[in-house]
Amino acid sequence: LAQVTKSHPHRCEAGVGFRTIRNGTMKLSVISGVFALVQSEAVTPVQKVIQLMNGMLEKGKEEKHEEQVQFAAYKTWCDDTATEKTR
């Protein structure tokens, strides 16, 4: 920072008061504290892995159901075709 002026010891030559800087630093500290609190409530890495695994489980169940439906239709077609050929 610039030098302190003699007429206003709490101000530097640039016109920025040390109190203003200190208040700004205090506000920044409070904001940082709130941000840290919010981060501590965020999802932990273990929770994220569990979420991903649950998502994979649901996706697997959906795909299994779709495959069962598709296979049932294919099996019906195979059975019908085999029955026609044996007549």
GROMACS .gro file of N, CA, C and O in nm, residues 8-82:
model
  300
    8HIS      N    1  -0.409   1.236   0.798
    8HIS     CA    2  -0.504   1.129   0.829
    8HIS      C    3  -0.427   0.998   0.846
    8HIS      O    4  -0.407   0.924   0.750
    9PRO      N    5  -0.384   0.968   0.967
    9PRO     CA    6  -0.299   0.851   0.989
    9PRO      C    7  -0.369   0.718   0.956
    9PRO      O    8  -0.302   0.620   0.933
   10HIS      N    9  -0.501   0.716   0.954
   10HIS     CA   10  -0.570   0.590   0.922
   10HIS      C   11  -0.597   0.575   0.773
   10HIS      O   12  -0.660   0.481   0.730
   11ARG      N   13  -0.546   0.670   0.691
   11ARG     CA   14  -0.562   0.662   0.546
   11ARG      C   15  -0.425   0.662   0.478
   11ARG      O   16  -0.332   0.723   0.524
   12CYS      N   17  -0.421   0.589   0.366
   12CYS     CA   18  -0.298   0.591   0.288
   12CYS      C   19  -0.313   0.695   0.177
   12CYS      O   20  -0.421   0.751   0.159
   13GLU      N   21  -0.208   0.717   0.098
   13GLU     CA   22  -0.213   0.817  -0.007
   13GLU      C   23  -0.315   0.781  -0.115
   13GLU      O   24  -0.370   0.868  -0.180
   14ALA      N   25  -0.341   0.655  -0.134
   14ALA     CA   26  -0.435   0.613  -0.238
   14ALA      C   27  -0.579   0.644  -0.197
   14ALA      O   28  -0.670   0.631  -0.278
   15GLY      N   29  -0.602   0.684  -0.073
   15GLY     CA   30  -0.735   0.722  -0.028
   15GLY      C   31  -0.815   0.606   0.029
   15GLY      O   32  -0.930   0.622   0.064
   16VAL      N   33  -0.754   0.492   0.041
   16VAL     CA   34  -0.823   0.376   0.097
   16VAL      C   35  -0.793   0.371   0.245
   16VAL      O   36  -0.677   0.370   0.285
   17GLY      N   37  -0.894   0.372   0.326
   17GLY     CA   38  -0.875   0.369   0.470
   17GLY      C   39  -0.838   0.229   0.517
   17GLY      O   40  -0.885   0.129   0.464
   18PHE      N   41  -0.753   0.222   0.619
   18PHE     CA   42  -0.717   0.093   0.676
   18PHE      C   43  -0.839   0.026   0.738
   18PHE      O   44  -0.852  -0.095   0.736
   19ARG      N   45  -0.929   0.107   0.792
   19ARG     CA   46  -1.051   0.050   0.849
   19ARG      C   47  -1.134  -0.018   0.740
   19ARG      O   48  -1.193  -0.122   0.761
   20THR      N   49  -1.139   0.046   0.622
   20THR     CA   50  -1.212  -0.012   0.510
   20THR      C   51  -1.151  -0.146   0.471
   20THR      O   52  -1.222  -0.244   0.449
   21ILE      N   53  -1.020  -0.150   0.466
   21ILE     CA   54  -0.951  -0.275   0.432
   21ILE      C   55  -0.978  -0.379   0.539
   21ILE      O   56  -1.009  -0.494   0.510
   22ARG      N   57  -0.969  -0.338   0.665
   22ARG     CA   58  -0.992  -0.431   0.776
   22ARG      C   59  -1.137  -0.481   0.773
   22ARG      O   60  -1.162  -0.599   0.791
   23ASN      N   61  -1.235  -0.391   0.745
   23ASN     CA   62  -1.375  -0.431   0.736
   23ASN      C   63  -1.396  -0.528   0.619
   23ASN      O   64  -1.469  -0.625   0.630
   24GLY      N   65  -1.330  -0.498   0.510
   24GLY     CA   66  -1.339  -0.586   0.394
   24GLY      C   67  -1.280  -0.723   0.424
   24GLY      O   68  -1.334  -0.826   0.384
   25THR      N   69  -1.169  -0.724   0.498
   25THR     CA   70  -1.107  -0.851   0.536
   25THR      C   71  -1.199  -0.928   0.629
   25THR      O   72  -1.213  -1.049   0.618
   26MET      N   73  -1.265  -0.857   0.721
   26MET     CA   74  -1.356  -0.923   0.813
   26MET      C   75  -1.474  -0.983   0.736
   26MET      O   76  -1.514  -1.096   0.762
   27LYS      N   77  -1.528  -0.908   0.639
   27LYS     CA   78  -1.639  -0.959   0.558
   27LYS      C   79  -1.595  -1.083   0.481
   27LYS      O   80  -1.669  -1.180   0.471
   28LEU      N   81  -1.474  -1.078   0.427
   28LEU     CA   82  -1.421  -1.191   0.354
   28LEU      C   83  -1.406  -1.312   0.446
   28LEU      O   84  -1.438  -1.424   0.407
   29SER      N   85  -1.364  -1.290   0.568
   29SER     CA   86  -1.349  -1.399   0.665
   29SER      C   87  -1.485  -1.461   0.697
   29SER      O   88  -1.498  -1.583   0.707
   30VAL      N   89  -1.586  -1.377   0.714
   30VAL     CA   90  -1.720  -1.428   0.744
   30VAL      C   91  -1.772  -1.507   0.625
   30VAL      O   92  -1.827  -1.617   0.642
   31ILE      N   93  -1.755  -1.455   0.506
   31ILE     CA   94  -1.800  -1.525   0.386
   31ILE      C   95  -1.726  -1.658   0.373
   31ILE      O   96  -1.786  -1.761   0.341
   32SER      N   97  -1.597  -1.658   0.399
   32SER     CA   98  -1.519  -1.782   0.392
   32SER      C   99  -1.569  -1.883   0.494
   32SER      O  100  -1.577  -2.002   0.465
   33GLY      N  101  -1.604  -1.835   0.613
   33GLY     CA  102  -1.656  -1.924   0.717
   33GLY      C  103  -1.788  -1.986   0.676
   33GLY      O  104  -1.811  -2.105   0.697
   34VAL      N  105  -1.875  -1.906   0.617
   34VAL     CA  106  -2.004  -1.957   0.571
   34VAL      C  107  -1.982  -2.059   0.459
   34VAL      O  108  -2.044  -2.164   0.457
   35PHE      N  109  -1.892  -2.028   0.369
   35PHE     CA  110  -1.862  -2.119   0.259
   35PHE      C  111  -1.808  -2.251   0.312
   35PHE      O  112  -1.847  -2.358   0.266
   36ALA      N  113  -1.722  -2.246   0.413
   36ALA     CA  114  -1.668  -2.369   0.473
   36ALA      C  115  -1.780  -2.449   0.539
   36ALA      O  116  -1.783  -2.572   0.531
   37LEU      N  117  -1.874  -2.381   0.602
   37LEU     CA  118  -1.987  -2.449   0.665
   37LEU      C  119  -2.072  -2.518   0.559
   37LEU      O  120  -2.113  -2.632   0.575
   38VAL      N  121  -2.097  -2.449   0.448
   38VAL     CA  122  -2.176  -2.508   0.341
   38VAL      C  123  -2.102  -2.627   0.281
   38VAL      O  124  -2.160  -2.730   0.252
   39GLN      N  125  -1.970  -2.614   0.266
   39GLN     CA  126  -1.892  -2.724   0.211
   39GLN      C  127  -1.896  -2.844   0.303
   39GLN      O  128  -1.899  -2.957   0.258
   40SER      N  129  -1.894  -2.823   0.434
   40SER     CA  130  -1.895  -2.935   0.527
   40SER      C  131  -2.026  -3.011   0.520
   40SER      O  132  -2.033  -3.128   0.554
   41GLU      N  133  -2.133  -2.946   0.475
   41GLU     CA  134  -2.263  -3.011   0.460
   41GLU      C  135  -2.278  -3.073   0.321
   41GLU      O  136  -2.378  -3.136   0.292
   42ALA      N  137  -2.178  -3.055   0.234
   42ALA     CA  138  -2.184  -3.110   0.100
   42ALA      C  139  -2.165  -3.262   0.107
   42ALA      O  140  -2.134  -3.318   0.211
   43VAL      N  141  -2.182  -3.325  -0.006
   43VAL     CA  142  -2.171  -3.470  -0.015
   43VAL      C  143  -2.025  -3.512   0.002
   43VAL      O  144  -1.937  -3.457  -0.062
   44THR      N  145  -2.003  -3.610   0.087
   44THR     CA  146  -1.867  -3.662   0.108
   44THR      C  147  -1.833  -3.757  -0.006
   44THR      O  148  -1.924  -3.805  -0.076
   45PRO      N  149  -1.705  -3.787  -0.027
   45PRO     CA  150  -1.668  -3.879  -0.134
   45PRO      C  151  -1.735  -4.017  -0.119
   45PRO      O  152  -1.777  -4.078  -0.218
   46VAL      N  153  -1.746  -4.066   0.003
   46VAL     CA  154  -1.810  -4.196   0.026
   46VAL      C  155  -1.957  -4.189  -0.011
   46VAL      O  156  -2.011  -4.280  -0.077
   47GLN      N  157  -2.024  -4.080   0.027
   47GLN     CA  158  -2.165  -4.064  -0.008
   47GLN      C  159  -2.182  -4.056  -0.159
   47GLN      O  160  -2.278  -4.109  -0.215
   48LYS      N  161  -2.088  -3.991  -0.227
   48LYS     CA  162  -2.094  -3.979  -0.372
   48LYS      C  163  -2.081  -4.117  -0.436
   48LYS      O  164  -2.154  -4.149  -0.531
   49VAL      N  165  -1.990  -4.201  -0.385
   49VAL     CA  166  -1.974  -4.336  -0.438
   49VAL      C  167  -2.103  -4.416  -0.418
   49VAL      O  168  -2.148  -4.486  -0.508
   50ILE      N  169  -2.163  -4.403  -0.301
   50ILE     CA  170  -2.288  -4.474  -0.274
   50ILE      C  171  -2.398  -4.427  -0.369
   50ILE      O  172  -2.475  -4.508  -0.422
   51GLN      N  173  -2.405  -4.295  -0.393
   51GLN     CA  174  -2.504  -4.242  -0.488
   51GLN      C  175  -2.481  -4.300  -0.627
   51GLN      O  176  -2.576  -4.339  -0.696
   52LEU      N  177  -2.356  -4.303  -0.670
   52LEU     CA  178  -2.324  -4.357  -0.802
   52LEU      C  179  -2.361  -4.504  -0.812
   52LEU      O  180  -2.416  -4.550  -0.912
   53MET      N  181  -2.330  -4.581  -0.707
   53MET     CA  182  -2.362  -4.724  -0.706
   53MET      C  183  -2.514  -4.747  -0.708
   53MET      O  184  -2.562  -4.837  -0.776
   54ASN      N  185  -2.588  -4.665  -0.634
   54ASN     CA  186  -2.735  -4.675  -0.635
   54ASN      C  187  -2.789  -4.644  -0.774
   54ASN      O  188  -2.883  -4.708  -0.821
   55GLY      N  189  -2.731  -4.544  -0.839
   55GLY     CA  190  -2.770  -4.511  -0.976
   55GLY      C  191  -2.742  -4.625  -1.071
   55GLY      O  192  -2.824  -4.657  -1.159
   56MET      N  193  -2.624  -4.688  -1.054
   56MET     CA  194  -2.591  -4.803  -1.138
   56MET      C  195  -2.688  -4.918  -1.113
   56MET      O  196  -2.727  -4.989  -1.207
   57LEU      N  197  -2.726  -4.940  -0.989
   57LEU     CA  198  -2.820  -5.047  -0.954
   57LEU      C  199  -2.955  -5.024  -1.022
   57LEU      O  200  -3.011  -5.116  -1.083
   58GLU      N  201  -3.006  -4.902  -1.013
   58GLU     CA  202  -3.135  -4.870  -1.077
   58GLU      C  203  -3.126  -4.887  -1.228
   58GLU      O  204  -3.217  -4.943  -1.290
   59LYS      N  205  -3.017  -4.840  -1.287
   59LYS     CA  206  -2.999  -4.853  -1.432
   59LYS      C  207  -2.993  -5.000  -1.471
   59LYS      O  208  -3.052  -5.042  -1.571
   60GLY      N  209  -2.922  -5.081  -1.391
   60GLY     CA  210  -2.913  -5.224  -1.418
   60GLY      C  211  -3.048  -5.293  -1.411
   60GLY      O  212  -3.080  -5.379  -1.493
   61LYS      N  213  -3.128  -5.254  -1.311
   61LYS     CA  214  -3.262  -5.313  -1.298
   61LYS      C  215  -3.349  -5.279  -1.418
   61LYS      O  216  -3.422  -5.365  -1.471
   62GLU      N  217  -3.341  -5.153  -1.464
   62GLU     CA  218  -3.419  -5.111  -1.581
   62GLU      C  219  -3.376  -5.188  -1.706
   62GLU      O  220  -3.459  -5.237  -1.782
   63GLU      N  221  -3.243  -5.200  -1.724
   63GLU     CA  222  -3.192  -5.270  -1.841
   63GLU      C  223  -3.228  -5.418  -1.835
   63GLU      O  224  -3.259  -5.480  -1.939
   64LYS      N  225  -3.225  -5.478  -1.717
   64LYS     CA  226  -3.262  -5.618  -1.702
   64LYS      C  227  -3.408  -5.639  -1.741
   64LYS      O  228  -3.441  -5.734  -1.814
   65HIS      N  229  -3.494  -5.550  -1.695
   65HIS     CA  230  -3.637  -5.561  -1.729
   65HIS      C  231  -3.657  -5.550  -1.880
   65HIS      O  232  -3.732  -5.629  -1.941
   66GLU      N  233  -3.591  -5.452  -1.942
   66GLU     CA  234  -3.603  -5.435  -2.087
   66GLU      C  235  -3.555  -5.559  -2.161
   66GLU      O  236  -3.616  -5.603  -2.259
   67GLU      N  237  -3.445  -5.617  -2.114
   67GLU     CA  238  -3.390  -5.737  -2.177
   67GLU      C  239  -3.485  -5.856  -2.159
   67GLU      O  240  -3.503  -5.937  -2.252
   68GLN      N  241  -3.548  -5.869  -2.042
   68GLN     CA  242  -3.643  -5.978  -2.019
   68GLN      C  243  -3.763  -5.966  -2.113
   68GLN      O  244  -3.809  -6.066  -2.168
   69VAL      N  245  -3.812  -5.844  -2.131
   69VAL     CA  246  -3.925  -5.822  -2.222
   69VAL      C  247  -3.884  -5.858  -2.365
   69VAL      O  248  -3.957  -5.928  -2.437
   70GLN      N  249  -3.766  -5.813  -2.406
   70GLN     CA  250  -3.718  -5.840  -2.540
   70GLN      C  251  -3.698  -5.992  -2.561
   70GLN      O  252  -3.734  -6.047  -2.665
   71PHE      N  253  -3.639  -6.059  -2.461
   71PHE     CA  254  -3.616  -6.202  -2.472
   71PHE      C  255  -3.748  -6.279  -2.477
   71PHE      O  256  -3.760  -6.378  -2.551
   72ALA      N  257  -3.846  -6.237  -2.399
   72ALA     CA  258  -3.977  -6.305  -2.400
   72ALA      C  259  -4.039  -6.296  -2.539
   72ALA      O  260  -4.096  -6.395  -2.589
   73ALA      N  261  -4.029  -6.181  -2.603
   73ALA     CA  262  -4.082  -6.165  -2.738
   73ALA      C  263  -4.006  -6.255  -2.836
   73ALA      O  264  -4.066  -6.321  -2.922
   74TYR      N  265  -3.875  -6.261  -2.822
   74TYR     CA  266  -3.792  -6.345  -2.909
   74TYR      C  267  -3.825  -6.493  -2.888
   74TYR      O  268  -3.837  -6.569  -2.983
   75LYS      N  269  -3.841  -6.535  -2.762
   75LYS     CA  270  -3.873  -6.675  -2.730
   75LYS      C  271  -4.008  -6.713  -2.788
   75LYS      O  272  -4.025  -6.822  -2.845
   76THR      N  273  -4.104  -6.622  -2.779
   76THR     CA  274  -4.237  -6.648  -2.837
   76THR      C  275  -4.225  -6.667  -2.987
   76THR      O  276  -4.284  -6.760  -3.045
   77TRP      N  277  -4.148  -6.581  -3.052
   77TRP     CA  278  -4.127  -6.593  -3.196
   77TRP      C  279  -4.062  -6.727  -3.231
   77TRP      O  280  -4.101  -6.795  -3.325
   78CYS      N  281  -3.957  -6.764  -3.151
   78CYS     CA  282  -3.889  -6.891  -3.175
   78CYS      C  283  -3.985  -7.010  -3.158
   78CYS      O  284  -3.986  -7.103  -3.241
   79ASP      N  285  -4.062  -7.008  -3.052
   79ASP     CA  286  -4.158  -7.116  -3.028
   79ASP      C  287  -4.262  -7.125  -3.139
   79ASP      O  288  -4.294  -7.235  -3.187
   80ASP      N  289  -4.314  -7.009  -3.182
   80ASP     CA  290  -4.413  -7.006  -3.289
   80ASP      C  291  -4.353  -7.058  -3.420
   80ASP      O  292  -4.417  -7.134  -3.495
   81THR      N  293  -4.232  -7.017  -3.450
   81THR     CA  294  -4.164  -7.060  -3.572
   81THR      C  295  -4.138  -7.209  -3.568
   81THR      O  296  -4.159  -7.280  -3.668
   82ALA      N  297  -4.093  -7.260  -3.454
   82ALA     CA  298  -4.067  -7.405  -3.442
   82ALA      C  299  -4.197  -7.484  -3.457
   82ALA      O  300  -4.199  -7.591  -3.521
   0.00000   0.00000   0.00000
